[in-house]
Coordinates of C-alpha atoms in Angstrom, one line a residue:
M212 CA 0.2 0.5 0.2
N213 CA 2.8 2.6 1.0
Q214 CA 4.6 0.9 -2.4
Q215 CA 1.3 2.6 -4.5
A216 CA 1.3 5.7 -2.7
T217 CA 4.7 6.6 -3.7
L218 CA 3.9 5.6 -6.5
S219 CA 1.4 8.0 -7.1
S220 CA 2.8 10.5 -5.8
S221 CA 5.5 11.0 -8.4
L222 CA 3.6 10.1 -10.6
L223 CA 2.0 13.1 -9.7
A224 CA 5.1 15.4 -9.2
K225 CA 6.3 14.3 -12.5
F226 CA 2.4 15.1 -14.7
P227 CA 0.7 18.2 -12.7
V228 CA -2.2 17.5 -15.4
L229 CA -3.3 14.8 -14.4
E230 CA -3.8 16.4 -10.4
K231 CA -5.3 19.2 -11.9
V232 CA -7.8 16.1 -14.3
R233 CA -8.7 14.0 -11.3
A234 CA -9.6 17.9 -9.6
L235 CA -12.4 18.0 -12.2
P236 CA -16.1 17.1 -11.3
K237 CA -16.3 13.2 -11.9
P238 CA -20.1 13.9 -14.5
V239 CA -17.1 15.0 -16.6
L240 CA -15.3 12.8 -15.9
L241 CA -17.5 10.1 -16.5
G242 CA -19.1 11.7 -20.0
A243 CA -15.4 11.4 -20.9
A244 CA -14.7 8.2 -20.4
A245 CA -18.0 6.9 -21.9
A246 CA -16.8 9.0 -25.3
F247 CA -13.7 7.4 -24.9
V248 CA -14.6 4.2 -25.6
A249 CA -17.6 4.9 -27.3
A250 CA -15.0 6.8 -29.8
V251 CA -13.0 3.0 -29.7
V252 CA -15.6 0.9 -30.5
A253 CA -16.5 2.9 -33.9
I254 CA -13.1 2.9 -35.2
A255 CA -13.2 -1.2 -34.1
M256 CA -16.7 -1.3 -35.9
W257 CA -15.2 0.7 -38.9
S258 CA -12.1 -0.9 -39.3
S259 CA -13.8 -4.7 -38.9
E260 CA -16.6 -3.6 -41.6
P261 CA -15.2 -4.7 -45.2
N262 CA -15.4 -2.7 -47.4
Y263 CA -17.8 -2.0 -50.4
K264 CA -17.4 -1.6 -54.3
V265 CA -19.9 -1.3 -56.7
L266 CA -21.1 -4.0 -58.2
F267 CA -23.9 -3.2 -61.5
S268 CA -25.1 0.7 -62.1
N269 CA -27.6 1.6 -63.4
L270 CA -29.5 -1.2 -64.3
D271 CA -33.8 -1.6 -64.9
D272 CA -35.3 -2.6 -62.1
R273 CA -36.1 -6.4 -63.7
D274 CA -32.1 -7.1 -64.1
G275 CA -31.9 -5.2 -60.2
G276 CA -34.7 -7.6 -58.5
A277 CA -32.8 -10.6 -60.5
I278 CA -29.6 -9.3 -59.3
V279 CA -30.8 -8.9 -56.3
T280 CA -32.1 -12.5 -56.2
A281 CA -29.8 -14.4 -57.2
L282 CA -27.5 -12.6 -54.8
G283 CA -29.3 -13.4 -52.2
T284 CA -29.1 -17.1 -53.0
M285 CA -25.3 -16.7 -52.9
N286 CA -25.4 -15.1 -49.1
V287 CA -24.1 -11.9 -51.3
P288 CA -24.6 -9.5 -49.0
Y289 CA -25.1 -5.8 -50.8
R290 CA -25.9 -2.7 -49.9
Y291 CA -27.2 0.6 -52.1
N292 CA -25.4 3.7 -52.6
D293 CA -27.0 7.3 -51.1
T294 CA -28.6 7.6 -54.6
G295 CA -29.9 3.9 -54.5
T296 CA -28.2 3.8 -58.1
A297 CA -25.6 1.4 -57.2
L298 CA -25.5 -1.7 -56.5
L299 CA -22.5 -2.7 -54.0
V300 CA -20.6 -5.6 -52.5
P301 CA -17.8 -6.7 -50.1
A302 CA -15.0 -6.1 -52.0
E303 CA -12.6 -9.2 -52.5
R304 CA -16.2 -10.2 -54.0
V305 CA -17.2 -8.3 -56.5
Y306 CA -15.7 -9.7 -59.0
D307 CA -15.9 -13.5 -58.5
T308 CA -19.7 -12.1 -58.2
R309 CA -19.8 -10.8 -61.7
L310 CA -18.7 -13.7 -62.7
Q311 CA -21.4 -16.3 -61.2
L312 CA -24.8 -13.2 -62.5
A313 CA -23.3 -13.4 -66.1
S314 CA -23.3 -17.0 -65.7
Q315 CA -26.5 -16.6 -65.2
G316 CA -26.8 -14.1 -68.2
L317 CA -27.4 -11.1 -66.1
P318 CA -27.4 -8.7 -66.2
R319 CA -29.6 -8.6 -69.4
G320 CA -29.9 -5.8 -70.2
G321 CA -32.8 -4.5 -71.0
S322 CA -33.2 -5.4 -74.5
V323 CA -32.7 -8.1 -76.4
G324 CA -30.7 -9.6 -79.3
F325 CA -30.9 -11.9 -81.9
E326 CA -30.8 -14.5 -79.3
L327 CA -34.6 -13.6 -79.1
M328 CA -34.1 -16.9 -82.6
D329 CA -33.1 -19.5 -80.7
N330 CA -36.1 -19.6 -79.4
A331 CA -39.0 -19.8 -81.2
R332 CA -41.7 -22.2 -81.2
F333 CA -41.9 -24.5 -83.8
G334 CA -45.2 -23.6 -86.0
A335 CA -44.9 -20.2 -85.5
S336 CA -46.5 -17.9 -88.1
Q337 CA -44.2 -15.6 -90.5
F338 CA -45.6 -12.8 -89.3
A339 CA -44.2 -13.6 -85.8
E340 CA -41.2 -14.5 -87.3
Q341 CA -40.5 -11.3 -88.7
I342 CA -41.9 -9.6 -85.7
N343 CA -39.0 -11.2 -83.3
Y344 CA -36.1 -10.3 -86.5
Q345 CA -37.1 -7.0 -86.3
R346 CA -37.1 -7.3 -82.1
G347 CA -33.8 -8.8 -82.3
L348 CA -31.9 -6.5 -84.8
E349 CA -33.5 -3.6 -82.9
G350 CA -31.2 -4.4 -79.5
E351 CA -28.1 -6.0 -81.3
L352 CA -28.3 -2.4 -82.6
A353 CA -28.5 -0.2 -79.3
R354 CA -25.9 -2.8 -78.1
S355 CA -23.6 -1.4 -80.4
I356 CA -25.0 1.7 -80.2
E357 CA -23.6 0.7 -75.6
A358 CA -20.3 0.7 -76.9
M359 CA -19.5 3.9 -77.0
H360 CA -18.5 5.7 -74.1
T361 CA -20.4 8.2 -74.0
V362 CA -23.6 6.4 -74.9
Q363 CA -24.9 5.8 -71.5
H364 CA -28.4 3.6 -72.3
A365 CA -29.5 3.7 -76.6
R366 CA -33.0 2.3 -77.7
V367 CA -33.7 1.8 -81.0
H368 CA -36.5 1.6 -83.0
L369 CA -37.2 0.4 -87.0
A370 CA -40.1 0.5 -88.8
M371 CA -40.1 -1.3 -91.5
P372 CA -43.1 -1.0 -93.6
R373 CA -44.5 -4.4 -95.5
Q374 CA -42.5 -4.9 -99.3
S375 CA -45.0 -4.9 -102.4
L376 CA -45.3 -5.9 -105.1
F377 CA -45.7 -2.5 -106.9
V378 CA -42.9 0.2 -107.2
R379 CA -45.4 2.5 -107.1
E380 CA -46.4 1.5 -103.5
R381 CA -43.3 1.0 -102.1
Q382 CA -42.8 2.9 -98.6
A383 CA -39.3 3.8 -96.8
P384 CA -38.3 2.5 -93.6
T385 CA -37.2 4.8 -91.0
A386 CA -35.4 4.4 -87.5
S387 CA -35.9 6.2 -84.7
V388 CA -32.5 6.3 -82.0
L389 CA -33.7 7.4 -77.9
L390 CA -30.0 8.0 -76.2
N391 CA -29.4 8.2 -72.8
V392 CA -25.8 10.1 -72.7
Y393 CA -23.4 9.7 -69.2
P394 CA -23.9 13.6 -67.2
G395 CA -21.2 15.5 -68.2
R396 CA -20.5 14.5 -71.1
S397 CA -21.6 14.9 -75.3
L398 CA -22.4 13.5 -78.3
S399 CA -20.1 14.5 -81.8
D400 CA -21.9 16.4 -84.8
A401 CA -18.9 13.4 -86.1
Q402 CA -20.8 10.5 -83.7
V403 CA -24.4 11.7 -83.6
S404 CA -23.6 11.4 -88.3
A405 CA -21.5 7.6 -87.0
I406 CA -24.5 6.9 -85.0
S407 CA -27.5 7.5 -88.6
W408 CA -25.0 6.4 -90.6
L409 CA -24.6 2.4 -88.5
V410 CA -28.4 2.5 -88.3
A411 CA -29.2 3.1 -91.7
S412 CA -26.0 0.2 -93.1
S413 CA -27.8 -2.0 -90.5
V414 CA -31.1 -1.9 -92.6
P415 CA -32.1 -2.7 -95.6
E416 CA -32.8 0.3 -98.6
L417 CA -32.8 2.4 -95.0
T418 CA -31.2 6.0 -95.8
A419 CA -29.3 8.2 -92.8
E420 CA -31.2 10.9 -93.6
N421 CA -34.4 8.7 -92.3
V422 CA -32.2 8.2 -89.0
S423 CA -33.4 10.0 -86.0
I424 CA -31.2 10.4 -82.9
V425 CA -32.6 12.1 -80.1
D426 CA -30.9 12.7 -76.5
Q427 CA -32.7 12.0 -72.6
N428 CA -33.5 15.8 -73.1
G429 CA -35.8 16.2 -75.7
R430 CA -33.3 17.4 -78.5
L431 CA -33.3 16.5 -81.5
L432 CA -29.8 16.1 -83.0
S433 CA -29.6 14.5 -85.8
A434 CA -31.1 17.0 -86.9
P435 CA -28.0 20.1 -88.9
L436 CA -27.0 23.2 -87.3
G437 CA -27.7 25.1 -90.1
E438 CA -31.8 24.0 -91.3
G439 CA -33.8 26.6 -92.1
R440 CA -31.2 28.9 -93.1
G441 CA -30.3 27.2 -96.0
M442 CA -26.7 25.5 -94.2
D443 CA -25.6 22.7 -92.6
A444 CA -22.7 22.3 -89.6
D445 CA -20.2 21.6 -92.9
Q446 CA -21.4 24.4 -94.9
M447 CA -21.1 27.5 -92.1
R448 CA -17.4 25.7 -91.4
F449 CA -16.3 25.4 -95.6
V450 CA -17.8 29.7 -95.0
R451 CA -16.0 30.6 -91.9
E452 CA -12.9 28.9 -92.9
M453 CA -13.1 30.5 -95.9
E454 CA -13.5 34.6 -94.9
Q455 CA -11.3 33.1 -91.7
R456 CA -8.0 33.0 -94.6
T457 CA -9.4 35.8 -97.1
V458 CA -8.5 38.0 -94.1
E459 CA -5.6 35.9 -92.4
R460 CA -3.7 36.5 -96.2
I461 CA -4.6 40.3 -95.4
L462 CA -3.4 40.8 -92.3
T463 CA 0.1 39.3 -93.4
I464 CA 0.5 41.2 -95.9
L465 CA -0.9 45.1 -93.9
N466 CA 1.3 44.3 -91.5
P467 CA 4.8 45.0 -92.1
L468 CA 3.7 48.2 -93.4
V469 CA 1.4 49.5 -90.9
G470 CA 1.9 47.6 -88.1
P471 CA 0.7 45.1 -85.8
G472 CA -2.8 46.1 -84.5
N473 CA -3.1 48.7 -86.8
V474 CA -5.3 47.0 -89.6
H475 CA -8.3 45.4 -88.9
A476 CA -9.8 43.4 -91.7
Q477 CA -13.7 40.9 -92.2
A478 CA -14.4 39.8 -95.1
S479 CA -18.3 37.8 -95.7
A480 CA -18.3 35.3 -99.2
D481 CA -21.1 34.5 -100.3
V482 CA -21.2 31.0 -101.8
D483 CA -23.2 28.7 -103.3
F484 CA -23.7 24.4 -102.2
S485 CA -26.3 23.9 -104.6
R486 CA -25.5 20.8 -106.5
R487 CA -26.4 22.2 -110.5
E488 CA -25.9 19.9 -113.6
E489 CA -26.4 21.3 -117.2
T490 CA -26.6 19.8 -120.4
S491 CA -26.9 22.2 -123.3
E492 CA -27.4 22.1 -127.2
V493 CA -26.8 24.7 -129.0
Y494 CA -27.8 25.1 -133.4
R495 CA -26.2 28.1 -134.8
P496 CA -28.4 29.9 -137.8
N497 CA -26.6 29.0 -141.1
Q498 CA -24.0 30.4 -142.8
E499 CA -21.9 31.5 -145.9
P500 CA -21.7 28.3 -148.2
G501 CA -18.0 29.1 -148.3
Q502 CA -18.4 28.8 -144.9
A503 CA -19.9 25.9 -144.2
A504 CA -19.2 22.4 -143.4
V505 CA -20.7 19.7 -146.9
R506 CA -21.7 17.1 -145.5
S507 CA -22.6 15.3 -148.4
Q508 CA -22.5 16.1 -152.6
Q509 CA -25.3 14.2 -155.2
T510 CA -24.8 15.4 -158.4
S511 CA -26.6 14.0 -161.7
D512 CA -26.4 14.5 -165.1
S513 CA -28.4 14.1 -168.4
T514 CA -27.8 14.7 -171.8
Q515 CA -30.1 13.5 -175.0
R516 CA -29.5 14.4 -178.8
G517 CA -30.9 13.0 -182.5
V518 CA -34.1 13.9 -184.1
N519 CA -37.0 13.8 -183.3
P520 CA -39.3 10.4 -183.9
A521 CA -42.7 10.8 -186.2
Q522 CA -45.7 11.3 -185.0
G523 CA -48.6 11.2 -185.4
V524 CA -51.2 8.3 -187.5
P525 CA -49.0 6.1 -189.5
G526 CA -49.7 6.8 -193.3
A527 CA -48.2 8.2 -195.9
L528 CA -48.2 11.7 -194.4
S529 CA -46.2 10.2 -192.0
N530 CA -43.9 8.6 -192.9
Q531 CA -42.5 11.7 -194.3
A532 CA -40.0 13.4 -192.2
P533 CA -41.5 17.6 -192.4
A534 CA -39.5 20.3 -193.1
N535 CA -36.9 21.6 -191.0
A536 CA -38.0 24.9 -189.2
Q537 CA -36.8 28.1 -188.8
A538 CA -37.1 30.1 -185.3
P539 CA -35.3 33.6 -184.5
I540 CA -33.4 32.8 -182.1
A541 CA -33.0 35.6 -179.1
N542 CA -31.0 34.6 -176.2
P543 CA -27.4 33.1 -177.5
P544 CA -26.8 29.9 -175.3
Q545 CA -25.0 30.4 -171.7
P546 CA -22.3 28.5 -171.0
Q547 CA -22.5 24.9 -169.2
P548 CA -20.4 24.7 -166.1
P549 CA -17.8 21.1 -166.9
R550 CA -18.6 18.3 -165.6
P551 CA -16.6 16.6 -163.5
G552 CA -13.7 15.3 -165.6
Q553 CA -14.1 17.6 -168.6
P554 CA -10.8 19.8 -169.0
Q555 CA -12.8 23.6 -168.0
Q556 CA -12.3 26.5 -170.7
P557 CA -10.7 29.4 -170.5
A558 CA -11.6 32.5 -169.1
N559 CA -11.4 34.3 -172.4
A560 CA -13.1 31.1 -174.4
Q561 CA -16.5 33.1 -176.0
P562 CA -19.6 30.6 -176.8
Q563 CA -20.3 28.7 -179.7
Q564 CA -22.3 31.0 -181.3
Q565 CA -25.8 29.2 -183.4
T566 CA -26.4 30.6 -186.9
G567 CA -29.9 32.7 -187.3
T568 CA -32.2 30.4 -187.3
Q569 CA -31.7 26.5 -185.7
T570 CA -32.5 23.0 -187.0
A571 CA -35.3 20.9 -185.1
A572 CA -32.9 17.8 -185.9
A573 CA -30.3 18.9 -184.5
N574 CA -32.0 18.5 -180.5
L575 CA -30.2 19.0 -178.2
N576 CA -31.9 17.9 -174.3
E577 CA -30.3 18.5 -171.1
R578 CA -30.5 17.9 -167.8
R579 CA -28.0 18.3 -164.5
D580 CA -29.6 17.6 -160.5
A581 CA -27.6 19.2 -157.8
T582 CA -27.4 17.7 -154.4
T583 CA -26.2 19.1 -151.3
N584 CA -26.5 18.4 -147.4
Y585 CA -24.7 21.1 -145.3
E586 CA -24.2 20.5 -141.6
V587 CA -25.5 21.5 -138.8
D588 CA -23.6 23.1 -136.5
R589 CA -25.1 21.7 -133.6
T590 CA -23.4 22.3 -130.7
I591 CA -22.9 20.4 -126.8
S592 CA -22.1 21.0 -123.3
H593 CA -22.5 19.2 -120.3
I594 CA -21.8 21.8 -117.3
K595 CA -21.9 20.3 -113.3
Q596 CA -20.6 23.0 -111.1
P597 CA -18.7 22.7 -108.6
V598 CA -20.6 22.5 -105.3
G599 CA -19.2 25.7 -102.6
M600 CA -18.6 28.4 -105.7
L601 CA -17.5 31.5 -104.4
K602 CA -20.2 33.6 -106.1
R603 CA -19.3 37.3 -104.4
L604 CA -16.5 38.6 -101.5
S605 CA -17.3 41.2 -100.1
V606 CA -14.3 43.1 -98.0
A607 CA -13.8 46.2 -95.7
V608 CA -10.0 47.2 -94.4
V609 CA -9.4 49.3 -91.3
V610 CA -6.0 51.1 -91.4
N611 CA -4.9 53.5 -88.3
Y612 CA -3.1 56.6 -88.6
I613 CA 0.4 56.6 -89.1
R614 CA 2.2 59.1 -86.1
D615 CA 4.9 61.5 -87.7
K616 CA 8.3 62.9 -86.0
D617 CA 7.0 64.4 -83.1
G618 CA 4.1 61.8 -82.9
E619 CA 0.7 62.9 -84.0
P620 CA -1.6 60.8 -86.3
Q621 CA -1.7 61.9 -89.5
A622 CA -3.8 60.7 -92.2
L623 CA -2.1 58.4 -95.0
P624 CA -1.6 59.8 -98.5
P625 CA -3.4 59.5 -101.1
E626 CA -0.5 57.4 -102.9
E627 CA -0.1 55.0 -99.4
L628 CA -3.9 54.1 -100.0
N629 CA -4.2 53.4 -103.4
K630 CA -1.1 51.1 -102.7
L631 CA -2.2 49.3 -100.2
T632 CA -6.2 48.8 -102.1
N633 CA -4.1 47.5 -104.6
L634 CA -2.3 44.8 -102.2
V635 CA -5.4 43.4 -100.5
R636 CA -7.2 43.0 -104.1
E637 CA -4.6 40.9 -105.3
A638 CA -5.0 39.1 -101.8
M639 CA -8.8 38.9 -101.5
G640 CA -8.5 37.6 -105.5
Y641 CA -10.2 40.1 -106.7
S642 CA -12.6 39.5 -109.1
E643 CA -15.1 42.0 -111.0
T644 CA -17.1 39.3 -113.0
R645 CA -17.7 38.2 -109.4
G646 CA -19.5 41.4 -108.2
D647 CA -16.6 41.7 -105.7
S648 CA -17.0 44.8 -102.9
L649 CA -14.1 46.4 -101.3
N650 CA -13.7 49.3 -99.0
L651 CA -10.6 50.7 -97.1
V652 CA -11.0 53.2 -94.8
N653 CA -8.3 55.3 -93.5
S654 CA -9.0 56.5 -89.5
Q655 CA -7.6 56.8 -86.1
F656 CA -8.2 54.0 -84.3
N657 CA -10.2 55.4 -80.8
D658 CA -8.0 54.2 -77.8
G659 CA -10.3 53.5 -75.5
P660 CA -10.7 54.9 -72.1
P661 CA -8.1 56.0 -70.2
P662 CA -6.7 53.4 -67.5
V663 CA -8.7 52.7 -64.2
P664 CA -7.4 53.3 -61.2
V665 CA -6.0 50.9 -58.9
W666 CA -8.7 51.9 -56.0
R667 CA -11.5 52.2 -58.6
D668 CA -10.7 49.0 -60.3
P669 CA -13.6 46.2 -59.6
E670 CA -11.6 43.2 -59.8
M671 CA -9.0 44.7 -57.2
I672 CA -11.7 45.5 -54.9
S673 CA -13.2 42.1 -55.2
L674 CA -9.4 40.6 -54.4
F675 CA -8.8 43.9 -51.5
K676 CA -12.3 42.7 -50.0
T677 CA -11.3 38.8 -49.9
I678 CA -8.4 39.3 -48.7
L679 CA -10.3 41.9 -46.3
A680 CA -12.3 39.3 -45.5
W681 CA -9.4 36.2 -44.9
L682 CA -7.5 38.7 -42.3
V683 CA -10.7 39.5 -40.7
G684 CA -11.3 36.1 -39.9
G685 CA -7.6 35.0 -39.4
V686 CA -7.9 38.2 -36.4
L687 CA -11.1 36.5 -35.5
A688 CA -9.8 32.7 -34.9
L689 CA -7.1 34.2 -33.9
W690 CA -7.9 36.4 -30.8
L691 CA -11.2 33.0 -30.4
Y692 CA -7.8 30.9 -29.3
R693 CA -5.9 32.9 -27.3
L694 CA -9.4 33.0 -25.4
L695 CA -10.4 29.8 -25.6
R696 CA -6.0 29.1 -24.3
R697 CA -6.5 31.4 -21.5
T698 CA -10.1 30.1 -20.4
V699 CA -9.1 26.1 -20.4
G700 CA -5.7 27.4 -19.1
D701 CA -6.9 29.4 -16.0
Y702 CA -9.8 25.9 -15.2
L703 CA -6.9 23.6 -15.4
Y704 CA -4.1 25.4 -14.6
P705 CA -5.5 27.9 -12.4
P706 CA -3.1 30.1 -10.2
V707 CA -1.8 29.9 -6.8
D708 CA -0.1 31.6 -4.0
P709 CA 3.7 32.3 -5.0
E710 CA 4.4 31.2 -0.3
Q711 CA 1.6 27.8 -1.4
A712 CA 3.5 27.9 -4.9
E713 CA 6.6 27.6 -3.0
A714 CA 5.7 25.9 -0.2
D715 CA 3.5 22.6 -2.2
R716 CA 7.5 22.8 -3.7
I717 CA 9.1 21.8 -0.6
E718 CA 7.0 19.5 0.3
A719 CA 6.9 17.3 -3.5
V720 CA 10.8 17.7 -2.8
R721 CA 10.8 16.5 0.7
E722 CA 8.8 13.8 0.3
A723 CA 11.2 13.1 -3.4
Q724 CA 14.3 12.2 -1.4
E725 CA 11.8 10.0 1.5
A726 CA 10.7 8.7 -1.6
A727 CA 14.9 7.6 -2.5
R728 CA 15.3 7.6 1.1
A729 CA 12.6 4.4 1.1
K730 CA 14.4 2.7 -2.3
E731 CA 17.0 2.5 -0.9
V732 CA 15.3 1.0 2.3
D733 CA 13.8 -0.9 -0.5
R734 CA 16.9 -1.6 -1.4
Y735 CA 19.0 -2.5 1.9
Q736 CA 16.0 -5.1 2.7
D737 CA 16.7 -6.4 -0.8
N738 CA 19.5 -7.2 -0.5
L739 CA 19.4 -8.1 3.3
E740 CA 17.1 -10.8 2.2
R741 CA 18.5 -12.1 0.0
A742 CA 21.4 -12.5 1.3
R743 CA 20.2 -14.7 4.5
T744 CA 18.3 -16.7 1.9
M745 CA 21.5 -17.5 0.5
A746 CA 23.1 -18.9 3.4
N747 CA 20.3 -21.0 4.1
K748 CA 20.5 -22.8 0.9
D749 CA 24.1 -23.0 1.3
P750 CA 26.1 -22.0 4.1
R751 CA 28.8 -23.6 2.5
A752 CA 29.0 -20.8 -0.2
V753 CA 28.5 -18.0 2.0
A754 CA 31.6 -19.4 4.8
M755 CA 33.9 -18.8 1.1
V756 CA 32.8 -15.7 0.4
L757 CA 33.0 -14.5 3.7
R758 CA 36.7 -15.6 4.5
T759 CA 37.5 -14.3 0.6
W760 CA 36.6 -11.0 1.9
M761 CA 38.7 -11.6 5.1
N762 CA 41.8 -11.7 3.3
K763 CA 41.4 -9.3 1.1
D764 CA 41.0 -6.8 4.2
E765 CA 43.8 -9.0 5.9
K766 CA 46.6 -7.7 2.9

């Protein structure tokens, strides 16, 4: 008992806080002990609780119920997350549980694929088989779309009309896709187009234009961004890039002359994106015979010479040759053009003169037919205009005043403006045929408002308010800390009288000395008791030790 009192007094002397804690009221000590025990128990339970990880998330109601039933059968503990959208199981059993559920076909994903055809019933009608095939195709397309990292869930609806033997009654199939995108993500135009072509390529006679894509917010994603304005997103991007290239060329050529920041340019391009093909056939009017191209020419000449045969009723008079008829020749015969293969008469050759009369016996009949076919001057042209043809380009350029030697702004001379205008025309590819327009103006730029003082700058004022709030908070926290420290210190370490403190110190020293003396006495008693025990057990050895000590003292 004396030793326990000595030990407690020594501990209290080394740790004065224990004395203060001991002086606290018992309810406070009991409350602190209860809180300590509760904390220890909570930490022990938390450390012994298994770590849970996500098994599946965003499950359908049907799949969730089937999985919960399977987990209960397999005796696997599970829980839900705070939002109720994920199913959690112990971390060490996540992968085993997934494999076991996969062997049971869970989760099914809310959609069926072509495995629906594996359970086809014998004797099913053609209509039922067609419906099952369409359901399987919709499920397979939904699974393919869900393979994209951005898509969380997808549903596909196909409208496939019955095929008809009549061409006029045939209808094109259509499709609609509902996408559930992950939070914080969005589909790009290229991904939307890829989904459209994926669905269109999987259904016969389905085009990408007949595929409608809608997200979970009800926004139509498959419609072009420029619908209603005559241009889609690609066309608007093409026009914007063309305008930017024009502005960049202008700035590149003018910046070295007037300095960076002293010129601003804007371009507006009118681009024709219509697809047009023209086929024209033009016939020119008839040309002169010497300029026309002869396709074919046919000439026919016939000549008949001799006496007229006998005419009239046969008899004596008719067998007698009539008298030669005489008639004056009013118009001399004209020279005939030479026949093919005959030598041409000289230009100075005179026609053969006839006598005053021509006898009927020398009768001459000549006939010439000439047919000439000329080629028709016809022009056939097929023009296919390219898509994205520039119809008109308008450019506006503003050039700042230049600084003279004194630093004063002054306008550019007219000669310099003409040079800059010509340079801009060459840079933009000016064409009068298209009707391009260019307006270059030399004007003084506005330097902007004067700089705002620091004490009036809204950003600096906001920064100053933030710093001031932190400083005030820090000062208040320091003041509360010092106040609490002083209060708790006064409670744990109440002020004592110097005389009482000195008396306590002397008492503590005296108690320490008494404890040391008691310790020495205890040690002496222990050694004496140990020597007595050894003398009782082995007196011969003790006698030898005493004899050795006595011999040393004699020497």
